[in-house]
Short mmCIF file of C-alpha atoms in Angstrom, two decimals:
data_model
loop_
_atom_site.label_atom_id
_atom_site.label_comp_id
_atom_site.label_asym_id
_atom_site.label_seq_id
_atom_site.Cartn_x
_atom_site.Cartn_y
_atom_site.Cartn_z
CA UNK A 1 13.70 -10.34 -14.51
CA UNK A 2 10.70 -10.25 -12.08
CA UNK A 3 10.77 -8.40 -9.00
CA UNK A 4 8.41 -8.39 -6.05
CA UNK A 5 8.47 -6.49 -2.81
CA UNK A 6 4.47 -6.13 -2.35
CA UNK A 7 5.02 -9.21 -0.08
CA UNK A 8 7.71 -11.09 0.26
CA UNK A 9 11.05 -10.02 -1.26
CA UNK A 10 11.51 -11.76 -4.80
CA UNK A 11 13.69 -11.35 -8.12
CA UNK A 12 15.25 -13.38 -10.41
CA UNK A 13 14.47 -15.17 -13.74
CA UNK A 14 12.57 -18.00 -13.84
CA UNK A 15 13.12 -20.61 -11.12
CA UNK A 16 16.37 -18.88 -10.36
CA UNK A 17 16.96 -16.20 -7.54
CA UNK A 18 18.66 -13.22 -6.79
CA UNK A 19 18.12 -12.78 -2.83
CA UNK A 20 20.36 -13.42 -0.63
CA UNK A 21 19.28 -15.66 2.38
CA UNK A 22 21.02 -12.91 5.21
CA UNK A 23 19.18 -10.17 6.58
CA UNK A 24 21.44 -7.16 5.77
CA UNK A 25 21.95 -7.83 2.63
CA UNK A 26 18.45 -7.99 2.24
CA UNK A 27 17.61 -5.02 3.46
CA UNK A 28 20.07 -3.16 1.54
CA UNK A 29 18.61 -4.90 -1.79
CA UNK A 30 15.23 -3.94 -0.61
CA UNK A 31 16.13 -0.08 0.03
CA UNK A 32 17.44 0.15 -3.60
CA UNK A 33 14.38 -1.96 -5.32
CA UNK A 34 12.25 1.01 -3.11
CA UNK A 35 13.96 3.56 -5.02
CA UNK A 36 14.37 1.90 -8.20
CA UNK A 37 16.38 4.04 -10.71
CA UNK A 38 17.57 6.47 -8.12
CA UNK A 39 20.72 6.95 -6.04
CA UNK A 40 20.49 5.57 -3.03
CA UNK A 41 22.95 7.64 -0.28
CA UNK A 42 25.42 5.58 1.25
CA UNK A 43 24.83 7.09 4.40
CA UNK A 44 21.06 5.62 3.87
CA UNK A 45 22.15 2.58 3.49
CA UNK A 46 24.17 2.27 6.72
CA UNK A 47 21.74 3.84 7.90
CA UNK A 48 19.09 1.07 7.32
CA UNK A 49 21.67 -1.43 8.70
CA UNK A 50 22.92 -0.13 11.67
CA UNK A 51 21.13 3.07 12.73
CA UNK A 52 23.32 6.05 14.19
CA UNK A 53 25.67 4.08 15.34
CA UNK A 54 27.63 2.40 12.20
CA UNK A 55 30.24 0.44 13.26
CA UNK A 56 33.98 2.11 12.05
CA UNK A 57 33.82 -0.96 9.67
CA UNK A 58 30.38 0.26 8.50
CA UNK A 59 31.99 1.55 5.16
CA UNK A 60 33.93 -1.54 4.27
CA UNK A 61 30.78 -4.28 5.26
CA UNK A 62 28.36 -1.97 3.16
CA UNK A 63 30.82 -2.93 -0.11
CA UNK A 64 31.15 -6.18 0.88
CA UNK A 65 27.28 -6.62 0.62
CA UNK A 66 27.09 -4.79 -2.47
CA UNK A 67 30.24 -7.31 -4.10
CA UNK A 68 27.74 -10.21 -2.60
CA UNK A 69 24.60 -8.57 -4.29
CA UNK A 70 26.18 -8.32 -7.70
CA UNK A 71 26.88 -12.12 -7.49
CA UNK A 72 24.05 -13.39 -6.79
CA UNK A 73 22.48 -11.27 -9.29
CA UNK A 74 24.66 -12.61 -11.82
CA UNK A 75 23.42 -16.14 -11.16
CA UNK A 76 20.16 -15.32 -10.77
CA UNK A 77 19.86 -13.44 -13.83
CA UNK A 78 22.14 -15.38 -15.89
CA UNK A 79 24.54 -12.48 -16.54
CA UNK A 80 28.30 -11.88 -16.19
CA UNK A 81 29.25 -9.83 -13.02
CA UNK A 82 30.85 -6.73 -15.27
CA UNK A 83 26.88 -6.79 -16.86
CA UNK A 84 25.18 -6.50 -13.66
CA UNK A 85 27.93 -3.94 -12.44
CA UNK A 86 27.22 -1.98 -15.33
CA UNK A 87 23.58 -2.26 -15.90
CA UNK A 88 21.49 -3.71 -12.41
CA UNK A 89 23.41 -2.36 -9.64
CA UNK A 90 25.66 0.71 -10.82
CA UNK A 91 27.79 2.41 -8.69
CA UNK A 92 26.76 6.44 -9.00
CA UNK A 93 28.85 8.94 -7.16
CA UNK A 94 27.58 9.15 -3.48
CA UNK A 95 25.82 5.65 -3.42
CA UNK A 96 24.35 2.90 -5.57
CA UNK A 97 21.26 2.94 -7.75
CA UNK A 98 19.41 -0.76 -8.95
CA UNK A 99 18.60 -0.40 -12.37
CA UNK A 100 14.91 -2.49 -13.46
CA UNK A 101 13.06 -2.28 -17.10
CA UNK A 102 9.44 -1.19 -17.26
CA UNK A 103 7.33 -3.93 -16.19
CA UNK A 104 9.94 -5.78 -14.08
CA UNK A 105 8.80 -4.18 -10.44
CA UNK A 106 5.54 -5.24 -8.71
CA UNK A 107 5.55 -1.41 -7.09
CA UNK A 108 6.21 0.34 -10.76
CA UNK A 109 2.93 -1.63 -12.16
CA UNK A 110 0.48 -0.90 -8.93
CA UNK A 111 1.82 2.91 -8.92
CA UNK A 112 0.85 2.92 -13.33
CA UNK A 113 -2.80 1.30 -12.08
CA UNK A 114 -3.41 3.67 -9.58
CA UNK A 115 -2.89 6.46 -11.74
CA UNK A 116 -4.54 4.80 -14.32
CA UNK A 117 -7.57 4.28 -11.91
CA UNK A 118 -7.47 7.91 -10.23
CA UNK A 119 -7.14 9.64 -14.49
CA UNK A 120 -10.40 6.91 -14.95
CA UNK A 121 -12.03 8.21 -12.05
CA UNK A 122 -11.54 11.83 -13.12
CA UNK A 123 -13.35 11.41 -16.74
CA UNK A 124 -16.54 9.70 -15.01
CA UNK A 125 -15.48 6.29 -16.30
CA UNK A 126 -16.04 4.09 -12.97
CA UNK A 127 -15.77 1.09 -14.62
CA UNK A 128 -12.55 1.29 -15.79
CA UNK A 129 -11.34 2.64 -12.72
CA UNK A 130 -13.04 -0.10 -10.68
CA UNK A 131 -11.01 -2.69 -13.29
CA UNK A 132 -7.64 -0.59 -12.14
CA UNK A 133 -7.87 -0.38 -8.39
CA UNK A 134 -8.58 -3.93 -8.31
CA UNK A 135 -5.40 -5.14 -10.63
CA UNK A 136 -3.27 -2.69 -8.49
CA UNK A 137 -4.22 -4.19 -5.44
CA UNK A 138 -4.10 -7.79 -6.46
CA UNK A 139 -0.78 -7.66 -7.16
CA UNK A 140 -0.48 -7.18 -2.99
CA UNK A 141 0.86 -10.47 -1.72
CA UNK A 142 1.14 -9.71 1.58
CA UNK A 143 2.38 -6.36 3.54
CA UNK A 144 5.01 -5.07 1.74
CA UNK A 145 8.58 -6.60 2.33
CA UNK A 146 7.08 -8.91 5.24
CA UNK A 147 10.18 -11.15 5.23
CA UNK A 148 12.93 -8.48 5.50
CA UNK A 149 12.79 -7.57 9.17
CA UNK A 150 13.28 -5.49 11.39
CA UNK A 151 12.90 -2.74 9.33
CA UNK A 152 15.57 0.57 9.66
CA UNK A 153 14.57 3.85 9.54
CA UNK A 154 14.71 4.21 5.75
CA UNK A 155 13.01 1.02 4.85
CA UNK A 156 10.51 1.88 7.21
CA UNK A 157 9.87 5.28 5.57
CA UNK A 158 9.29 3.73 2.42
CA UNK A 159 7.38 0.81 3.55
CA UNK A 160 4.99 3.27 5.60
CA UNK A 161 4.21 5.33 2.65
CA UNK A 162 3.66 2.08 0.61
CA UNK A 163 1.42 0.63 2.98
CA UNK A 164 -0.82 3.98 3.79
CA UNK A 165 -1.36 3.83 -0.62
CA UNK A 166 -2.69 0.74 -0.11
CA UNK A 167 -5.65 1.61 2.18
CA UNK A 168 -6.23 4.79 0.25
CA UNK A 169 -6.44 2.64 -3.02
CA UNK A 170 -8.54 0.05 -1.06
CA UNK A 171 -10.71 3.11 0.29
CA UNK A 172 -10.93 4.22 -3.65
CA UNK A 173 -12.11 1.24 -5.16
CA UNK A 174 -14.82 0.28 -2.54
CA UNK A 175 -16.26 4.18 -3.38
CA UNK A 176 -16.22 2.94 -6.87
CA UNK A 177 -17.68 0.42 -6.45
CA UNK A 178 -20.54 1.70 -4.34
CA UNK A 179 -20.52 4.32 -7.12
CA UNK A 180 -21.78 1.42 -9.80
CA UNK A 181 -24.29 -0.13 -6.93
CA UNK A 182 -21.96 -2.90 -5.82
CA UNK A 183 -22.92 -2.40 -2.46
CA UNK A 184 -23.70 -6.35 -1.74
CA UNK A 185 -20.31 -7.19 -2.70
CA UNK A 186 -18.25 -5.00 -0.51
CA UNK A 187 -19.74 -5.49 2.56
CA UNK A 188 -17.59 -8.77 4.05
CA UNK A 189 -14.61 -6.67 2.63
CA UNK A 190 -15.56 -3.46 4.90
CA UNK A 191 -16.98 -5.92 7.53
CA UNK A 192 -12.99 -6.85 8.18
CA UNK A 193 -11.44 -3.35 7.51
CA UNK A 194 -13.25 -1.88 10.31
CA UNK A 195 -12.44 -4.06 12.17
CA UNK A 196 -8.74 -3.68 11.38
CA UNK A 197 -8.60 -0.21 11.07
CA UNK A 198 -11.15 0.70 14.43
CA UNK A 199 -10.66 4.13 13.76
CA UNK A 200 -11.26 4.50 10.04
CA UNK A 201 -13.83 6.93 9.28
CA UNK A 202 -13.84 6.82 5.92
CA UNK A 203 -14.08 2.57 6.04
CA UNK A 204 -16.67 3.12 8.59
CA UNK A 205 -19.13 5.56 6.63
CA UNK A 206 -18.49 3.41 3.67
CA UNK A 207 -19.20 0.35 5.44
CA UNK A 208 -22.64 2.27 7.02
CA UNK A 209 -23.97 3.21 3.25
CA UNK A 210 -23.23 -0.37 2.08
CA UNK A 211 -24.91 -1.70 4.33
CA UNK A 212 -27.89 0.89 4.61
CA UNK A 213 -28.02 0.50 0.62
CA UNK A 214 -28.28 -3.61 1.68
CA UNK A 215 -31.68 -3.29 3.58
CA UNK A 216 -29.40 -3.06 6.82
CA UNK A 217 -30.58 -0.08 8.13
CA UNK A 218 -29.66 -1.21 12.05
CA UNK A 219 -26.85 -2.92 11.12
CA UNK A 220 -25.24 0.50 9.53
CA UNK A 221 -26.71 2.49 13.23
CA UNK A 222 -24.63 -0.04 15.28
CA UNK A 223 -21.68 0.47 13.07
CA UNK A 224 -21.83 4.02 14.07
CA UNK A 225 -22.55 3.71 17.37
CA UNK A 226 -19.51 1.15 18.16
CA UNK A 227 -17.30 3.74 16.51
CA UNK A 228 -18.64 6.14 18.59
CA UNK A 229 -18.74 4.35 21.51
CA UNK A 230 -14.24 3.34 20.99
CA UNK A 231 -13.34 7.18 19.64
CA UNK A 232 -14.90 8.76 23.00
CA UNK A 233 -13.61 6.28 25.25
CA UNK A 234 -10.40 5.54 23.82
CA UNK A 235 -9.31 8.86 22.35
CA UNK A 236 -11.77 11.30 23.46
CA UNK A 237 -12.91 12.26 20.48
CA UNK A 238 -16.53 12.77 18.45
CA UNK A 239 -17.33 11.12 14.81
CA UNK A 240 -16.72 14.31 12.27
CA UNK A 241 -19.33 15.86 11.50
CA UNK A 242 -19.21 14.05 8.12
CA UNK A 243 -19.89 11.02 9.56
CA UNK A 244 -22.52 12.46 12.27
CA UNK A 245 -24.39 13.70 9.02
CA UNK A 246 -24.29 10.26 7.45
CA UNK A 247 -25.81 8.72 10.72
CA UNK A 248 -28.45 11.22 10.58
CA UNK A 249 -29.28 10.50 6.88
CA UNK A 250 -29.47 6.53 7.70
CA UNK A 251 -31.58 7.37 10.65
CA UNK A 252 -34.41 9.47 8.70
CA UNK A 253 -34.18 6.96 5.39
CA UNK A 254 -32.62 9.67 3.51
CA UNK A 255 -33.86 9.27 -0.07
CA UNK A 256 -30.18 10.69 -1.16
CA UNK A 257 -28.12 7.81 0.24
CA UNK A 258 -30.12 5.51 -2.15
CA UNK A 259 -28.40 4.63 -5.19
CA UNK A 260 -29.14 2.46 -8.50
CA UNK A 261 -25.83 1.78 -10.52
CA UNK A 262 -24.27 4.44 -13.11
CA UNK A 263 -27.00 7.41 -11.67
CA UNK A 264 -24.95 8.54 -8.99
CA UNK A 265 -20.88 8.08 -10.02
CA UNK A 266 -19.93 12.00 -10.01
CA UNK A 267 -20.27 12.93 -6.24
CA UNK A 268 -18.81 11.82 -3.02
CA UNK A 269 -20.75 8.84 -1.65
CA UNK A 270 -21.01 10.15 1.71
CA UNK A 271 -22.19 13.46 1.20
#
């Protein structure tokens, strides 16, 4: 079995599949895949489908989608309906829990990388953790669960929390790789996440040393400035100082932000 939900929703076995084509029911498969190997609260689950207003039938539908579930599953996975009762969707007092192997969830494999690539990062070995961050986030397809909408509460949570790991992994690997002088090859990445993210100081000051390190000096003031320019009149608000200190260091040439690969991996890149 192969299951996806960093993108669209997918699992089944081959060219067969296990998700239903309805939206609740989707949703309610989703929840569980998010919390893989745990009991999920049957009060969760209603409460992904209807809010805090479940209907008096709420109970009732809710088995009725799990019943439809463990069907399809059964076809998509080529197993009797007693199997996947017993060992893919269980029953647990209080809820339901969705049973997957190791290796069989998208989300299980990019959490392992992650780790792998933060332990990596920790021993000094960039290049191992550059090799990690990138596997984790190729196996993105797309924001997570994009075709199971509109998200409840729960499934919101979850996707939230999924979503903010996958800029902080992004923000990771582009340090790492300014760490081992790939500055040239992240710059049309940063060029569009500061642009998506407008307030992003990290993406900015990373985007400012890329291109600073590029020959780019003026480029990486502008950046700065157009930040600026957006936090105070949108929000208010000054750069940090962190990032007022990087500006600074561009504008005098710095000699610190300067960088030839593997002599600089054990510090922060903006200092």
């Amino acid at each position: 079995m192969r299951v996806s939900v960093l993108g669209p929703l997918t699992l089944g076995l081959g060219a067969r599949s296990g998700v239903p084509s309805a939206m609740k029911p989707r949703k309610v498969l989703s929840l569980l895949l998010l919390n893989a190997g745990r009991m999920v609260p049957v009060q969760s689950l209603m409460a992904e489908l209807w809010g805090d207003q479940p209907p008096r039938t709420g109970l009732t539908t809710l088995q009725t989608y799990i019943l439809h579930l463990r069907k399809l599953l059964a076809e998509g996975l080529g197993m009797s309906s007693a199997a996947v009762t017993r060992d893919v969707l269980q029953t647990r007092p209080g809820g339901y829990a969705m049973v997957v192997s190791p290796g069989e969830l998208d989300v299980h494999e990019y959490r392992d990388l992650v780790a792998e690539g933060e332990g990596a990062l920790e021993a000094g070995d960039e290049r191992t953790a550059d090799t990690s961050f990138r596997r984790a986030l190729a196996l993105w397809q797309g924001p997570a669960l994009v075709d199971v909408t509109p998200h409840g509460r729960p499934l919101q949570a979850e996707v939230a929390r999924l979503e903010q790991s996958r800029l902080t992994v992004t923000e990771r690997g582009i340090e790492t790789r300014l760490r081992l002088g790939g500055h040239l090859e992240v710059l049309s990445d940063l060029a569009s996440l500061v642009v998506e993210h407008r307030f992003h100081e990290g993406l900015h000051g990373q985007y400012m040393l890329a291109l600073h390190r590029s020959g780019q000096r003026t480029r990486a003031l502008t950046v700065y400035q157009r930040l600026r320019m957006a936090m105070t009149e949108e929000l208010g608000l000054e750069p940090s100082a962190k990032l007022q200190r990087l500006q600074q260091a561009v504008l005098v040439s710095d000699p610190r932000l300067d960088h030839e690969a593997g002599t600089a991996g054990r510090g922060p890149v903006v200092a």
